XYZ file of C-alpha atoms in Angstrom:
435
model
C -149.945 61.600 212.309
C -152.611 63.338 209.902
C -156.430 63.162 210.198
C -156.810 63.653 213.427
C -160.473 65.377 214.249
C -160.441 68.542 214.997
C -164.067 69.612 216.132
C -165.017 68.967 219.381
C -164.456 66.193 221.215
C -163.172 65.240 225.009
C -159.957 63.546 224.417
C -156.467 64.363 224.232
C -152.925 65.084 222.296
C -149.846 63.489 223.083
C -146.832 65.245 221.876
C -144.047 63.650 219.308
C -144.281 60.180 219.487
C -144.328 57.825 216.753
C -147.599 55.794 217.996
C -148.603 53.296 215.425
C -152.043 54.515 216.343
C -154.245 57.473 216.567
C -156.661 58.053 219.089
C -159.993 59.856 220.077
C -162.911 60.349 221.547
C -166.397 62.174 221.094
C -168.524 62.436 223.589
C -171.616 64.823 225.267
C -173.754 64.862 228.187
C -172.496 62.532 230.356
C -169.900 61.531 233.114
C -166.667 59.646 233.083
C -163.819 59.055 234.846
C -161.117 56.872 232.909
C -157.506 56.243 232.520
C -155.544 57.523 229.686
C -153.400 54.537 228.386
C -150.271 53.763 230.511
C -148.293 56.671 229.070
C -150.510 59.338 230.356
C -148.895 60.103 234.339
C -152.683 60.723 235.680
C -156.419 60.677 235.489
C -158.206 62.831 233.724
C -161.914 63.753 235.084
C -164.972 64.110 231.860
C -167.733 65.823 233.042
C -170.670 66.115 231.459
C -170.844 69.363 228.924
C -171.508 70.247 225.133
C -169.304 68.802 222.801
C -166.361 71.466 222.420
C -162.749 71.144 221.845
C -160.137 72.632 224.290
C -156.255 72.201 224.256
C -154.372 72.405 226.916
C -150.445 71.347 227.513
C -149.244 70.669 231.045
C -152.154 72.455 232.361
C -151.819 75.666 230.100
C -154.467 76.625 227.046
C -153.179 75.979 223.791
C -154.317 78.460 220.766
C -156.583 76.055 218.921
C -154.936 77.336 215.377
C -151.549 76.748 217.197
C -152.490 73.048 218.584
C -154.149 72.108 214.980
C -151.034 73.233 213.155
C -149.144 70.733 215.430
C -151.505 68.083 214.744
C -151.803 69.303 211.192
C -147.450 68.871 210.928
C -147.694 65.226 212.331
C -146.418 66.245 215.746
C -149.032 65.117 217.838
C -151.485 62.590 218.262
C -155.093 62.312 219.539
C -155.326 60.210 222.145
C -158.886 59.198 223.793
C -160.178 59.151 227.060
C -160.988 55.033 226.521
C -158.279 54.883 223.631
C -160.471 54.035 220.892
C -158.162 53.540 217.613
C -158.034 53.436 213.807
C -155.291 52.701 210.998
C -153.201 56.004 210.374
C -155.093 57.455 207.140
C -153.293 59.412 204.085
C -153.246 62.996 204.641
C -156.381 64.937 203.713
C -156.510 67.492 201.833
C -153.712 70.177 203.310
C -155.363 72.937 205.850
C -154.567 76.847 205.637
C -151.284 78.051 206.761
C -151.887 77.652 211.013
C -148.941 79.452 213.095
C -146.623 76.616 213.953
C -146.202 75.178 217.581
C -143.161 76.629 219.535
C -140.061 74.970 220.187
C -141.032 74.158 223.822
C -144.079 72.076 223.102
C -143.602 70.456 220.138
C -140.005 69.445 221.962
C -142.247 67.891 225.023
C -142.359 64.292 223.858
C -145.235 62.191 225.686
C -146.396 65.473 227.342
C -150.652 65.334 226.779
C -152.399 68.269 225.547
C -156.232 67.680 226.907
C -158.879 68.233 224.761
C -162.017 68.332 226.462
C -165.669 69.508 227.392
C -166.723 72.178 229.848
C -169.132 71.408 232.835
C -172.782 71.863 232.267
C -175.776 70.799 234.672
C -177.646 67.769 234.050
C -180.653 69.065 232.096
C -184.406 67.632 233.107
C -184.915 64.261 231.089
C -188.727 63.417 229.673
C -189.612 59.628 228.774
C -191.769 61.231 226.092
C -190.535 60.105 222.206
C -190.269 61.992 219.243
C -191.262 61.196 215.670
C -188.763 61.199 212.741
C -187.477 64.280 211.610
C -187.966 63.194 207.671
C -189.625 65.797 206.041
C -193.605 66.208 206.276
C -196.517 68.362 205.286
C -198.593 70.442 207.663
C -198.516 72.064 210.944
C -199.577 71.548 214.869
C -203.245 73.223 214.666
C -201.875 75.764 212.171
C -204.467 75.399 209.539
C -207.336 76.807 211.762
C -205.501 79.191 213.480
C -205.598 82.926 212.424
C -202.359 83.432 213.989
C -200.656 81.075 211.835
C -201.374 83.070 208.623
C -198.354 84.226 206.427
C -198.862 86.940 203.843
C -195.368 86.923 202.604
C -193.236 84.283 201.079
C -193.218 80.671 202.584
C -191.281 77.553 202.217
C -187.598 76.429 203.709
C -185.681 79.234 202.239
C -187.892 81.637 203.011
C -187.262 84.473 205.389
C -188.838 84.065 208.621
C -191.675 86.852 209.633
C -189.890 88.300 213.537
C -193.283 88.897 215.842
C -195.955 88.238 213.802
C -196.772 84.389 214.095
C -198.264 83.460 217.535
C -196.215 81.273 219.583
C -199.283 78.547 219.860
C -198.222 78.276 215.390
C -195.315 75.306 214.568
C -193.665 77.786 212.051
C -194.106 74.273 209.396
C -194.485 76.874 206.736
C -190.760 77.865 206.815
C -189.444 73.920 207.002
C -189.644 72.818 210.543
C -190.820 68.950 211.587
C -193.253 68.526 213.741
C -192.114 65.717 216.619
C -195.814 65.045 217.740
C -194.770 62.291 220.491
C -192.854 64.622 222.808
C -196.228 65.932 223.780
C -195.418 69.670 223.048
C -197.290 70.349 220.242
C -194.607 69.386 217.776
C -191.685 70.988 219.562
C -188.236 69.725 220.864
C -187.509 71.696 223.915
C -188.750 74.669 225.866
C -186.298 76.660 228.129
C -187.735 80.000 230.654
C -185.280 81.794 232.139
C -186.316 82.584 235.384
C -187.233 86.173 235.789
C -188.985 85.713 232.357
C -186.617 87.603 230.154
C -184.451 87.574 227.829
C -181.844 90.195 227.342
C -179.485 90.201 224.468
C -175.919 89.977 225.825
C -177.087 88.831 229.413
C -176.168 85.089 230.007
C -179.079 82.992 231.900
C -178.658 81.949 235.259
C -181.411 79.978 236.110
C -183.691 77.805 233.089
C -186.807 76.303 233.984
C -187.740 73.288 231.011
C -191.406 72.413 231.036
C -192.071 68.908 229.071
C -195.431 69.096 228.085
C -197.629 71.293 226.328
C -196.985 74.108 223.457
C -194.455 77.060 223.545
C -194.484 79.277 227.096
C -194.506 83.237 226.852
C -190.908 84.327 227.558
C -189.392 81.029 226.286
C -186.712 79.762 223.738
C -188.618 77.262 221.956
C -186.783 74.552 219.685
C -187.177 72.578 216.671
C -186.794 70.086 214.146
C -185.197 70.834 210.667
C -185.266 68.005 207.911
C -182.711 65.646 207.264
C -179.266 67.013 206.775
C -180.976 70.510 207.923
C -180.353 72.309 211.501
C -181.961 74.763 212.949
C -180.506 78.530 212.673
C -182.060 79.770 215.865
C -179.969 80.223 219.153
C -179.544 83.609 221.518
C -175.629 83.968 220.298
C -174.955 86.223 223.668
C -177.293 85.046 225.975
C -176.457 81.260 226.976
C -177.113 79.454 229.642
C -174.175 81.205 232.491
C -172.721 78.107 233.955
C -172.751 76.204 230.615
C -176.167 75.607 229.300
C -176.485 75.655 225.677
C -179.600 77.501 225.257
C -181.588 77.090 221.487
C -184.848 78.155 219.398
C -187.179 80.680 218.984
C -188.221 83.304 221.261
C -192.064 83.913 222.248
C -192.350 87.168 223.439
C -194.298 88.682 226.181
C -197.097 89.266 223.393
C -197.243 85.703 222.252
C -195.207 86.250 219.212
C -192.556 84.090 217.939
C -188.939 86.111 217.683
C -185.586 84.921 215.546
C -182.742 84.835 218.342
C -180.593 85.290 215.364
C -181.921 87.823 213.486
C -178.796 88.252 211.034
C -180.133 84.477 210.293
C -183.748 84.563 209.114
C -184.368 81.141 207.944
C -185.235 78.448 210.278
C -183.418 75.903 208.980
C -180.392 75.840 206.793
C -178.396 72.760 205.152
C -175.818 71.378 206.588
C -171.969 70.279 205.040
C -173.644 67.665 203.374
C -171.763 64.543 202.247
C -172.721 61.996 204.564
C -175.260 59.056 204.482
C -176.672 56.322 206.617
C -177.575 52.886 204.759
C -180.235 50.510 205.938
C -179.408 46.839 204.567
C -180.948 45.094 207.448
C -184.312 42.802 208.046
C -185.640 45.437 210.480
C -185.859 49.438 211.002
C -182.712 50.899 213.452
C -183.023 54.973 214.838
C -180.820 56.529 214.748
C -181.040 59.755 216.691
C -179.407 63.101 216.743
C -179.251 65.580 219.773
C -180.985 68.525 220.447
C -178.151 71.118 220.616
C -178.324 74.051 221.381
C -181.353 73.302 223.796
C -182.034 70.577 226.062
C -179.610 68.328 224.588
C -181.436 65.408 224.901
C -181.847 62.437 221.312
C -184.932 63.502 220.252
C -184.102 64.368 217.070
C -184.995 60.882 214.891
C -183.794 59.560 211.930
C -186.305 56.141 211.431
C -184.207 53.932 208.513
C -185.823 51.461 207.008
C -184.678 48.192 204.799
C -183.145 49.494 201.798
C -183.520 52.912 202.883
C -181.056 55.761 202.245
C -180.772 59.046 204.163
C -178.660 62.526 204.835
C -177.503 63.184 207.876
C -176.688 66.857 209.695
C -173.017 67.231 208.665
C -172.917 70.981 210.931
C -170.228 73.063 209.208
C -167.990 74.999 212.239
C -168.211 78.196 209.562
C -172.123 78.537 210.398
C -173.071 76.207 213.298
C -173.401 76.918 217.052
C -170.327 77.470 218.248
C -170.165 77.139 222.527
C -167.520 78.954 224.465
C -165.743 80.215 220.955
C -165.362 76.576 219.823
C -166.988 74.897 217.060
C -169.694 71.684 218.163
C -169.884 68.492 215.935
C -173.488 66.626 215.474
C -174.178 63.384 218.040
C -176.483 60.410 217.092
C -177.294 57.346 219.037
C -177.295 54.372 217.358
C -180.109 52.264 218.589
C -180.540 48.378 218.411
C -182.137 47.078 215.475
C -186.008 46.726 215.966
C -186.263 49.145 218.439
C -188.758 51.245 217.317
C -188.524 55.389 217.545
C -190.699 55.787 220.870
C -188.180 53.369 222.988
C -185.186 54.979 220.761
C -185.139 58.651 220.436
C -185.884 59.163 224.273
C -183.761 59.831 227.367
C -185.315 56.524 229.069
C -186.679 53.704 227.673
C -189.123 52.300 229.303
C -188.904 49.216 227.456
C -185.298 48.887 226.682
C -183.765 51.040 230.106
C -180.649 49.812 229.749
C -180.094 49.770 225.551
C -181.729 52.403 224.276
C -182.023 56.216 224.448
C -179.386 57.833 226.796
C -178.036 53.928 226.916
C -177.692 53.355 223.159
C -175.063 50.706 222.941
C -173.187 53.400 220.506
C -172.612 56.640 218.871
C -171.817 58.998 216.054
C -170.282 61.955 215.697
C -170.256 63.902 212.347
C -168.638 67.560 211.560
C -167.053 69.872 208.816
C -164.060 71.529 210.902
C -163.300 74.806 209.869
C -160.455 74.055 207.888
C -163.082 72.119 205.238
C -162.891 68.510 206.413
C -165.328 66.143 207.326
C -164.929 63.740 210.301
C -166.927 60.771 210.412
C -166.331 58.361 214.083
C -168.171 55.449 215.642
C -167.946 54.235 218.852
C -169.051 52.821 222.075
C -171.390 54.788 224.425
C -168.750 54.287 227.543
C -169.353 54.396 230.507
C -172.913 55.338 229.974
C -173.675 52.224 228.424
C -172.306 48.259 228.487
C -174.983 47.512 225.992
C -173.781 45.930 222.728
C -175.179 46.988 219.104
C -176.609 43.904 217.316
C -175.787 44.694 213.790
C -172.413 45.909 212.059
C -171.367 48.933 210.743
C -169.105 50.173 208.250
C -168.202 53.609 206.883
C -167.982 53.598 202.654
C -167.372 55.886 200.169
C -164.587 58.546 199.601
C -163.199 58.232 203.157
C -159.603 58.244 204.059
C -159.334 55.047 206.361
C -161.324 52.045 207.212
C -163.549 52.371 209.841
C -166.099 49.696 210.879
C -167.884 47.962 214.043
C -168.082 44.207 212.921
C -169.209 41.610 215.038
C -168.517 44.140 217.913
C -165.035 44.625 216.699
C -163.811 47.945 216.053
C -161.003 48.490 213.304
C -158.052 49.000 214.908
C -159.364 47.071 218.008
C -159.623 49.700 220.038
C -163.312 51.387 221.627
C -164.106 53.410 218.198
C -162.743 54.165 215.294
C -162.430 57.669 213.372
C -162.478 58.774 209.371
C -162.527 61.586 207.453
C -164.181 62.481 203.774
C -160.711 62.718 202.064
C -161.384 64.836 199.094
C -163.408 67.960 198.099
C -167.213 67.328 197.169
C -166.822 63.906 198.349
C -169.176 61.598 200.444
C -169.614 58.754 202.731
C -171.669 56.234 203.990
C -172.870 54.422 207.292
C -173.634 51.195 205.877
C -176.084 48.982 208.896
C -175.435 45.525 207.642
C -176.971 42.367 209.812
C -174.148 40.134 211.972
């Protein structure tokens, strides 16, 4: 029972059985309430929260090294909160020595572990819609603005200048992507704490999220990265204190743009790499990532095109925002085909309400867990959305099990389907085919 994800995910582990099956689930920012399949003895409650993984046996936390050694040894299986399955794949490539599970839970046959997220409010949703994050030139109103000027290096490896741009400057010169149609002056999200402040090592209680206009004094303010970049920028110790994630720059009292991470002075730094999305359709289909750490909404847009080819964010758990001590994988949306990135990369469509945005018909999650793998899974956006996708797809390449939505089949039959990249320096590929 190898291969089963290990970055974060609500789902859970069921001990010792020989299930022909594996199972799991990825999921963010939203609420269910499901059955486990029949073998589980009682509901378990989702509620809406970051994508993290915590294991827990018979009520109890589970050491995550301790758990993944379990899963790691074949002794347990994933199991999802809608059972979505996939074909057994070969091992991948073997893990560092974890501690072994004790004698008393890896004896526990059909006992679930529960692997799942922590509570976090509802954050405000805007109907405004982003642009692509592919890269381009230029800034929001930089050009003109003395502010804006950089005497030192520039570029997307360059180190970011602490307190000396003005907050009303997109920082374009050090890689970030404007997203003009959000209406915040090429921004993703803004987020005040209350009192106005931000104190390293204080967690947030209250976070006020204006949706229009440019970066607030005393606000994290967050942005785009290219494709297969994220953003380095999050206040590591001061997060939201009943779960918010909380993610960008800071703009100081003065009106000066801060790193929250100064041990991280770039803006935007690569991701895992490896992993691809494939356009061989008649028609353009978004596909759009969350904005995480911040308000967590899809407005992060990856337009493909007919015979187009593009990176996605593979986060690495070694260097990406970690919530609550866990790792967090990357979320897309995959949008219908022909929906076009203002209905897509939303909360709400107001033209597709109940299909696209928030109510994609599916999604995506991609991550590098920290013991070097790659997880790639696709699968329905239940019980947010009944909506169906209108095209097929298929992960390719260097992967370590079939995984595909055909004809709105899953492999394996089940809700989604999981894979991982199953050797070193390999890749894969989200092939969108038509139906």
């Amino acid at each position: 029972m190898k291969g089963i994800t290990k970055f974060a995910l609500a789902a859970s582990l069921v001990a010792g059985t020989q299930a022909s099956h594996q199972h799991h689930r990825h999921h963010h920012a939203r609420r269910v309430v499901e059955n486990l399949e029949k073998r589980s003895p009682e509901v378990v409650k989702y509620v809406e929260g970051p994508v993290v993984a915590v294991y827990e046996l018979d009520g109890k936390v589970v050491e995550p090294e301790q758990a993944k050694a379990g899963i790691a040894d074949g002794l347990y299986a994933v199991v999802g909160e809608t059972t979505p399955t996939f074909t057994p794949p070969p091992p991948p490539p073997p893990p560092p020595a974890t501690p072994t599970p004790s004698s008393t839970s890896t004896s526990q046959a059909a006992q679930f572990f529960e692997q799942k997220p922590t509570p976090t409010p509802e954050t405000t949703s805007s109907s405004s819609s982003p642009t692509p994050s592919s890269p381009s030139a230029g800034s929001a109103g930089s050009s003109a603005n003395p502010g804006c000027a950089v005497l030192g290096p520039t570029g997307i490896d360059a180190d970011f200048p602490s307190g000396q741009i003005d907050c009303s400057c997109l920082p374009t010169q050090f890689g970030v992507q404007p997203v003009e149609r959000l209406g915040m002056d090429g921004w993703l999200s803004f987020q005040q704490p209350d009192d106005k402040k931000w104190i390293p090592g204080v967690l947030i209680n209250t976070i006020h999220q204006p949706i229009s206009g440019g970066c607030p004094l005393n606000s994290f303010c967050s942005y785009a990265c290219p494709n297969g970049y994220q953003k380095t920028q999050w206040p590591v110790s001061s997060q939201g204190s009943t779960g918010q994630s909380v993610g960008g720059l800071w703009c100081n009292a003065q009106g000066k743009l801060e790193l929250t991470r100064p041990d991280c002075p770039k803006l935007c730094e690569k991701g895992a790499g490896g992993v691809f999305v494939e356009n061989k359709l008649k028609d353009v289909a978004n596909i759009c990532q969350t904005n995480y750490p911040g308000d967590e909404k899809m407005s992060i847009a990856t337009e493909t095109k007919p015979g187009g080819k593009y990176e996605l964010l593979n986060p690495d758990a070694k260097t990406s925002y970690w919530w609550k001590g866990s790792p967090t994988s990357a979320q897309y949306y995959l949008n219908n085909e022909g929906v076009e990135v203002a209905e897509a990369c939303t909360w709400k469509s107001a033209k597709y309400p109940d299909s696209a945005g928030n109510w994609a018909p599916a999604n995506l999650g991609v991550g590098k867990d920290i013991h070097g793998i790659t997880y790639i899974s696709i699968f329905w956006n239940q019980p947010t959305s009944n909506a169906k996708l209108n095209y097929n797809v298929e992960i390719i390449g260097d992967t370590s099990a079939p995984c595909a939505l055909k004809n709105g089949v899953f492999t394996g039959g089940g809700n989604g389907c999981t894979t991982a990249i199953s050797k070193p320096g390999g890749t894969a590929t989200i092939v969108l085919t038509d139906s």
